[in-house]
Short mmCIF file of C-alpha atoms and ligand atoms in Angstrom, two decimals:
data_model
loop_
_atom_site.label_atom_id
_atom_site.label_comp_id
_atom_site.label_asym_id
_atom_site.label_seq_id
_atom_site.Cartn_x
_atom_site.Cartn_y
_atom_site.Cartn_z
CA MET A 1 26.33 -67.45 -37.61
CA HIS A 2 23.42 -68.33 -40.40
CA ALA A 3 21.04 -71.06 -39.25
CA PHE A 4 18.30 -73.00 -40.74
CA GLN A 5 15.14 -73.15 -39.21
CA CYS A 6 13.82 -76.63 -39.58
CA GLY A 7 10.64 -77.46 -37.60
CA ASP A 8 11.47 -77.46 -34.25
CA PHE A 9 14.98 -77.68 -34.96
CA ARG A 10 17.61 -74.67 -35.43
CA PHE A 11 20.86 -76.16 -37.27
CA GLY A 12 23.56 -73.47 -37.10
CA LEU A 13 25.66 -73.55 -40.54
CA ASP A 14 29.04 -72.85 -39.17
CA ARG A 15 29.71 -76.82 -40.12
CA THR A 16 28.22 -78.58 -43.08
CA LEU A 17 24.94 -80.70 -42.24
CA VAL A 18 24.45 -83.86 -43.52
CA MET A 19 21.19 -85.23 -44.67
CA GLY A 20 20.85 -89.08 -45.26
CA VAL A 21 18.77 -90.42 -47.98
CA VAL A 22 16.13 -93.42 -47.05
CA ASN A 23 14.40 -94.34 -49.91
CA LEU A 24 10.84 -96.40 -49.21
CA THR A 25 10.56 -97.42 -52.72
CA PRO A 26 10.91 -100.66 -54.62
CA ASP A 27 12.49 -98.75 -57.75
CA SER A 28 14.96 -96.02 -56.65
CA PHE A 29 18.18 -96.04 -58.92
CA SER A 30 20.38 -97.00 -56.01
CA ASP A 31 18.59 -98.28 -53.02
CA GLY A 32 15.24 -99.39 -54.68
CA GLY A 33 13.89 -102.25 -52.42
CA ALA A 34 16.45 -102.18 -49.67
CA HIS A 35 13.94 -100.77 -47.10
CA ASP A 36 10.88 -101.80 -48.16
CA THR A 37 9.06 -102.59 -45.05
CA PRO A 38 8.82 -99.88 -42.49
CA ALA A 39 10.75 -101.98 -39.79
CA VAL A 40 13.67 -102.20 -42.07
CA ALA A 41 13.26 -98.14 -42.92
CA ILE A 42 13.27 -97.13 -39.25
CA ALA A 43 16.17 -99.35 -38.54
CA HIS A 44 18.18 -97.66 -41.47
CA ALA A 45 17.19 -94.02 -40.67
CA GLU A 46 18.23 -94.89 -37.17
CA LEU A 47 21.63 -96.21 -38.27
CA LEU A 48 22.17 -92.80 -40.39
CA ALA A 49 21.25 -91.05 -37.47
CA ALA A 50 23.84 -92.64 -35.42
CA GLN A 51 26.24 -92.19 -38.05
CA GLY A 52 25.92 -88.37 -37.95
CA ALA A 53 23.10 -87.45 -40.09
CA ASP A 54 21.46 -84.24 -39.11
CA ILE A 55 18.28 -84.79 -41.04
CA VAL A 56 17.19 -88.07 -42.45
CA ASP A 57 15.32 -87.49 -46.01
CA LEU A 58 12.40 -90.00 -46.84
CA GLY A 59 11.13 -90.50 -50.28
CA ALA A 60 8.50 -92.82 -51.33
CA GLU A 61 8.34 -92.38 -54.91
CA SER A 62 11.46 -92.94 -56.99
CA THR A 63 12.38 -89.60 -59.43
CA ARG A 64 14.91 -91.63 -61.33
CA PRO A 65 14.65 -90.61 -64.76
CA GLY A 66 11.59 -92.07 -66.42
CA ALA A 67 9.74 -93.07 -63.13
CA PRO A 68 6.26 -93.53 -62.88
CA VAL A 69 3.95 -91.11 -60.88
CA LEU A 70 2.99 -92.77 -57.70
CA PRO A 71 -0.73 -92.00 -56.39
CA LEU A 72 -1.01 -90.34 -53.51
CA GLU A 73 -2.58 -93.16 -51.25
CA GLU A 74 0.06 -95.17 -52.05
CA GLU A 75 2.98 -92.53 -51.42
CA TRP A 76 1.24 -91.86 -48.27
CA SER A 77 0.95 -95.36 -46.81
CA ARG A 78 4.50 -96.07 -47.28
CA LEU A 79 5.57 -92.66 -45.64
CA LEU A 80 3.46 -92.93 -42.64
CA PRO A 81 4.61 -95.58 -40.39
CA VAL A 82 8.12 -94.62 -41.09
CA LEU A 83 7.85 -90.98 -40.41
CA ARG A 84 5.44 -91.44 -37.17
CA ALA A 85 8.25 -93.85 -35.56
CA LEU A 86 11.12 -91.25 -36.57
CA ALA A 87 9.47 -88.10 -35.19
CA LYS A 88 8.43 -89.74 -32.24
CA ARG A 89 12.12 -90.67 -31.57
CA GLY A 90 12.95 -86.80 -32.20
CA LEU A 91 14.65 -87.33 -35.27
CA ALA A 92 14.66 -84.15 -37.80
CA VAL A 93 12.59 -86.19 -40.57
CA SER A 94 12.27 -84.67 -44.09
CA VAL A 95 9.81 -85.84 -46.43
CA ASP A 96 10.59 -86.02 -50.20
CA THR A 97 7.34 -84.90 -51.82
CA TYR A 98 6.09 -82.76 -54.41
CA LYS A 99 2.37 -83.32 -53.86
CA PRO A 100 0.85 -80.50 -51.48
CA GLU A 101 -1.82 -83.14 -49.74
CA VAL A 102 0.93 -85.32 -48.66
CA MET A 103 3.20 -82.22 -47.42
CA ARG A 104 -0.06 -81.34 -45.34
CA ARG A 105 -0.31 -84.94 -43.79
CA ALA A 106 3.43 -85.14 -43.17
CA LEU A 107 3.67 -81.77 -41.25
CA ALA A 108 0.70 -83.13 -39.21
CA GLU A 109 2.82 -86.02 -38.31
CA GLY A 110 5.88 -84.23 -37.26
CA ALA A 111 7.96 -84.06 -40.43
CA ALA A 112 10.33 -81.04 -39.73
CA MET A 113 11.15 -80.39 -43.57
CA ILE A 114 9.56 -80.72 -46.93
CA ASN A 115 12.04 -81.45 -49.57
CA ASP A 116 10.31 -80.73 -53.00
CA ILE A 117 11.93 -81.69 -56.39
CA GLN A 118 9.63 -79.23 -58.00
CA GLY A 119 10.60 -76.09 -55.91
CA PHE A 120 6.98 -75.82 -54.72
CA ARG A 121 5.55 -75.11 -58.08
CA LEU A 122 2.28 -77.30 -57.82
CA PRO A 123 -0.89 -75.39 -56.77
CA GLY A 124 -1.37 -75.74 -53.39
CA ALA A 125 2.24 -76.57 -52.33
CA VAL A 126 3.25 -72.94 -51.08
CA ALA A 127 0.14 -73.25 -48.82
CA ALA A 128 0.71 -76.48 -47.60
CA VAL A 129 3.93 -75.63 -46.00
CA ALA A 130 3.25 -71.61 -45.16
CA GLY A 131 1.38 -72.23 -41.85
CA SER A 132 4.03 -74.24 -40.16
CA VAL A 133 7.71 -73.45 -39.61
CA CYS A 134 8.99 -76.43 -41.39
CA GLY A 135 12.41 -76.26 -43.16
CA LEU A 136 12.04 -75.92 -47.00
CA CYS A 137 14.40 -77.34 -49.94
CA VAL A 138 13.40 -75.68 -53.03
CA MET A 139 14.95 -77.76 -56.07
CA HIS A 140 15.55 -77.00 -59.65
CA MET A 141 14.27 -79.33 -62.03
CA GLN A 142 13.74 -78.97 -65.96
CA HIS A 143 10.53 -80.41 -67.10
CA ASP A 144 9.55 -83.68 -65.20
CA PRO A 145 10.94 -87.08 -64.37
CA ALA A 146 9.02 -88.89 -67.42
CA SER A 147 10.80 -86.41 -69.57
CA MET A 148 13.34 -84.34 -67.98
CA GLN A 149 16.72 -86.34 -69.31
CA LEU A 150 15.57 -86.51 -73.08
CA ALA A 151 17.01 -83.30 -74.21
CA PRO A 152 18.30 -81.00 -71.45
CA ALA A 153 18.54 -77.81 -73.05
CA TYR A 154 20.03 -74.21 -71.72
CA GLU A 155 21.68 -71.07 -72.91
CA ASP A 156 23.42 -70.75 -69.61
CA VAL A 157 22.42 -73.50 -67.16
CA VAL A 158 24.01 -71.62 -63.97
CA ALA A 159 22.10 -68.05 -64.94
CA GLU A 160 18.59 -70.14 -65.54
CA VAL A 161 19.11 -72.09 -62.50
CA HIS A 162 19.82 -68.99 -60.59
CA GLN A 163 16.78 -67.47 -61.74
CA PHE A 164 14.47 -69.98 -61.15
CA LEU A 165 15.70 -70.54 -58.05
CA ALA A 166 15.12 -66.82 -57.13
CA GLU A 167 11.99 -67.01 -58.62
CA ARG A 168 10.64 -69.33 -56.13
CA VAL A 169 12.34 -67.73 -53.04
CA ALA A 170 10.31 -64.51 -54.21
CA ALA A 171 6.71 -66.42 -54.15
CA LEU A 172 7.75 -68.25 -50.86
CA GLU A 173 8.87 -65.26 -49.19
CA LEU A 174 5.57 -63.55 -50.54
CA ALA A 175 3.58 -65.76 -48.92
CA GLY A 176 5.42 -65.09 -45.37
CA ILE A 177 7.79 -67.73 -45.35
CA GLU A 178 10.71 -66.69 -43.50
CA ARG A 179 14.00 -66.96 -45.42
CA ALA A 180 15.66 -68.80 -42.38
CA ARG A 181 13.48 -71.88 -43.17
CA ILE A 182 14.59 -72.05 -46.92
CA VAL A 183 17.59 -73.84 -48.26
CA LEU A 184 18.07 -74.14 -52.48
CA ASP A 185 19.25 -76.92 -54.47
CA PRO A 186 20.08 -76.99 -58.27
CA GLY A 187 18.82 -80.43 -58.83
CA PHE A 188 21.83 -82.49 -59.93
CA GLY A 189 20.58 -85.02 -62.60
CA PHE A 190 17.37 -83.47 -62.69
CA GLY A 191 17.27 -82.53 -66.51
CA LYS A 192 20.94 -81.92 -67.01
CA THR A 193 23.29 -83.30 -69.11
CA VAL A 194 26.75 -84.48 -67.15
CA ARG A 195 28.49 -81.24 -68.37
CA GLN A 196 25.92 -79.14 -67.18
CA ASN A 197 26.13 -80.82 -63.82
CA TYR A 198 29.87 -79.88 -63.21
CA GLN A 199 29.17 -76.76 -64.68
CA LEU A 200 26.56 -76.00 -62.02
CA MET A 201 29.11 -77.57 -59.22
CA HIS A 202 31.61 -75.58 -60.60
CA HIS A 203 29.84 -72.60 -60.36
CA LEU A 204 27.92 -73.19 -57.04
CA ASP A 205 29.01 -70.01 -55.56
CA ARG A 206 27.13 -68.09 -58.07
CA LEU A 207 23.98 -69.69 -56.98
CA ARG A 208 24.50 -68.37 -53.49
CA ALA A 209 23.90 -65.04 -54.78
CA ALA A 210 20.33 -65.23 -53.39
CA GLY A 211 22.05 -65.30 -50.11
CA LEU A 212 20.48 -68.80 -48.75
CA PRO A 213 22.09 -72.04 -47.82
CA LEU A 214 22.46 -74.70 -50.75
CA LEU A 215 21.86 -78.45 -50.46
CA VAL A 216 23.64 -80.40 -52.82
CA GLY A 217 22.48 -83.91 -53.67
CA VAL A 218 25.06 -85.84 -55.95
CA SER A 219 25.15 -89.29 -54.18
CA ARG A 220 25.99 -92.03 -56.47
CA LYS A 221 24.34 -90.15 -59.39
CA SER A 222 25.28 -90.90 -63.24
CA MET A 223 27.27 -88.06 -63.24
CA ILE A 224 29.65 -90.00 -60.81
CA GLY A 225 29.42 -92.85 -62.96
CA ALA A 226 30.11 -90.88 -66.07
CA ILE A 227 33.38 -89.56 -64.88
CA THR A 228 34.30 -93.06 -62.96
CA GLY A 229 32.84 -95.59 -65.27
CA ARG A 230 31.58 -97.31 -62.21
CA PRO A 231 28.11 -99.03 -61.62
CA VAL A 232 25.94 -97.61 -59.13
CA GLY A 233 26.92 -99.83 -56.15
CA GLU A 234 30.68 -98.76 -56.72
CA ARG A 235 30.44 -95.00 -56.51
CA LEU A 236 31.43 -94.37 -52.71
CA ALA A 237 34.73 -92.87 -53.33
CA GLY A 238 33.40 -90.44 -56.24
CA SER A 239 30.27 -89.49 -54.36
CA VAL A 240 32.75 -88.42 -51.33
CA ALA A 241 34.89 -86.58 -53.82
CA ALA A 242 31.86 -85.11 -54.85
CA ALA A 243 30.17 -84.24 -51.61
CA LEU A 244 33.68 -82.23 -50.35
CA GLY A 245 33.92 -80.55 -53.96
CA ALA A 246 30.23 -79.27 -53.15
CA VAL A 247 31.42 -77.94 -50.04
CA ALA A 248 34.46 -76.54 -51.31
CA HIS A 249 32.18 -74.75 -53.77
CA GLY A 250 29.87 -73.38 -50.92
CA ALA A 251 27.18 -76.26 -49.99
CA SER A 252 25.97 -75.83 -46.61
CA ILE A 253 23.87 -79.16 -46.73
CA VAL A 254 25.01 -82.84 -48.14
CA ARG A 255 22.31 -85.14 -49.25
CA VAL A 256 24.09 -88.74 -49.08
CA HIS A 257 23.19 -92.45 -49.15
CA ASP A 258 26.74 -93.06 -47.56
CA VAL A 259 26.73 -91.03 -44.06
CA ALA A 260 29.60 -92.86 -42.20
CA ALA A 261 31.95 -92.28 -45.17
CA THR A 262 30.78 -88.53 -45.85
CA VAL A 263 30.68 -88.00 -42.18
CA ASP A 264 34.56 -88.92 -41.84
CA ALA A 265 35.43 -87.11 -44.87
CA LEU A 266 34.04 -84.20 -43.52
CA LYS A 267 35.74 -84.03 -40.08
CA VAL A 268 39.22 -84.37 -41.81
CA TRP A 269 37.77 -81.63 -44.25
CA ARG A 270 36.99 -79.32 -41.25
CA ALA A 271 40.29 -80.32 -39.24
CA ILE A 272 42.40 -79.23 -42.23
CA ALA A 273 40.21 -76.01 -42.44
CA SER A 274 40.58 -75.24 -38.61
CA PRO A 275 43.31 -76.92 -37.47
CA GLU A 276 43.30 -75.10 -33.80
CA GLN A 277 40.04 -77.22 -33.68
CA ALA A 278 41.61 -80.45 -34.26
CA GLY A 279 43.00 -81.56 -31.08
CA ALA A 280 46.80 -81.30 -29.58
N1 LIG B 301 17.92 -86.49 -55.66
C1 LIG B 301 17.22 -87.53 -55.71
C2 LIG B 301 15.84 -87.26 -54.94
N2 LIG B 301 15.49 -86.35 -54.13
N3 LIG B 301 15.95 -84.26 -53.73
C3 LIG B 301 16.95 -82.98 -53.60
N4 LIG B 301 16.80 -82.01 -52.76
N5 LIG B 301 18.19 -82.86 -54.36
C4 LIG B 301 18.53 -84.32 -54.87
O1 LIG B 301 19.56 -84.13 -55.61
C5 LIG B 301 17.41 -84.97 -54.88
C6 LIG B 301 16.03 -85.01 -54.23
C7 LIG B 301 17.50 -88.60 -56.77
O2 LIG B 301 18.18 -89.60 -55.81
P1 LIG B 301 17.45 -90.83 -54.60
O3 LIG B 301 16.57 -90.52 -53.70
O4 LIG B 301 18.93 -91.60 -54.16
O5 LIG B 301 16.80 -91.52 -55.84
P2 LIG B 301 15.57 -91.68 -56.50
O6 LIG B 301 14.51 -90.59 -56.68
O7 LIG B 301 15.50 -92.61 -57.48
O8 LIG B 301 14.37 -92.48 -55.14
#
């Protein structure tokens, strides 16, 4: 069975992995300001791990549409105390950053994974991760957070996202990065209309053509609100449905805020798929 190499962790992909989101930001779209001291963030990450998160994803710069760029030192000062504490406790910590210098520092502090919404496109990003054994999430985004939602345009969104991801994988492999370290993410909400997001989800299996595991992050996003008419604090049911839909269409990892609910849903899903493992 395929496995995901993620720093010192090696995750079997015979079950869906759950990545729990911990935003260390004042302005994230759904949990901004909720974990704005290191102690609160550390406690929240530990809670998510206890609830069944395989990986916790720390983000210090919001990527919501129109979010400002955060200076490197500010990003790092938010990340460092939380990353250091969680890595010391033996958690698989992912750092959500596109800045090569932050990647380098995070890996030196024990991050197991780098989650790059820019797909390791910035100069120096590939080099920053090449010499380690960290896991990599390569995400697609059209343009950048400042402009991505102004006028998303594709001739064929699935084909274009697929091509982008395939090109990034080629660049990573050229730098000697093993495929077992790489997961791919279509980047839901990053330069896509609601319809384009759902087209991507519907055709997720086409993105598996590269042969690499897919990570999907749709938790609480506006594509859920657009269908349900619910504000961001009331999107749990829609988010869980979307996570299961993603798994049905081939996702190996789901990135979520609501770990406990998602883990329960996945357990029931798995029992339906494999009733022989569902007990007496
Ligand atoms: N979505 C967000 C941030 N990082 N990384 C990956 N790989 N995939 C995603 O879909 C993704 C991501 C946005 O969600 P969130 O972190 O909750 O919000 P914000 O960017 O406002 O902090």
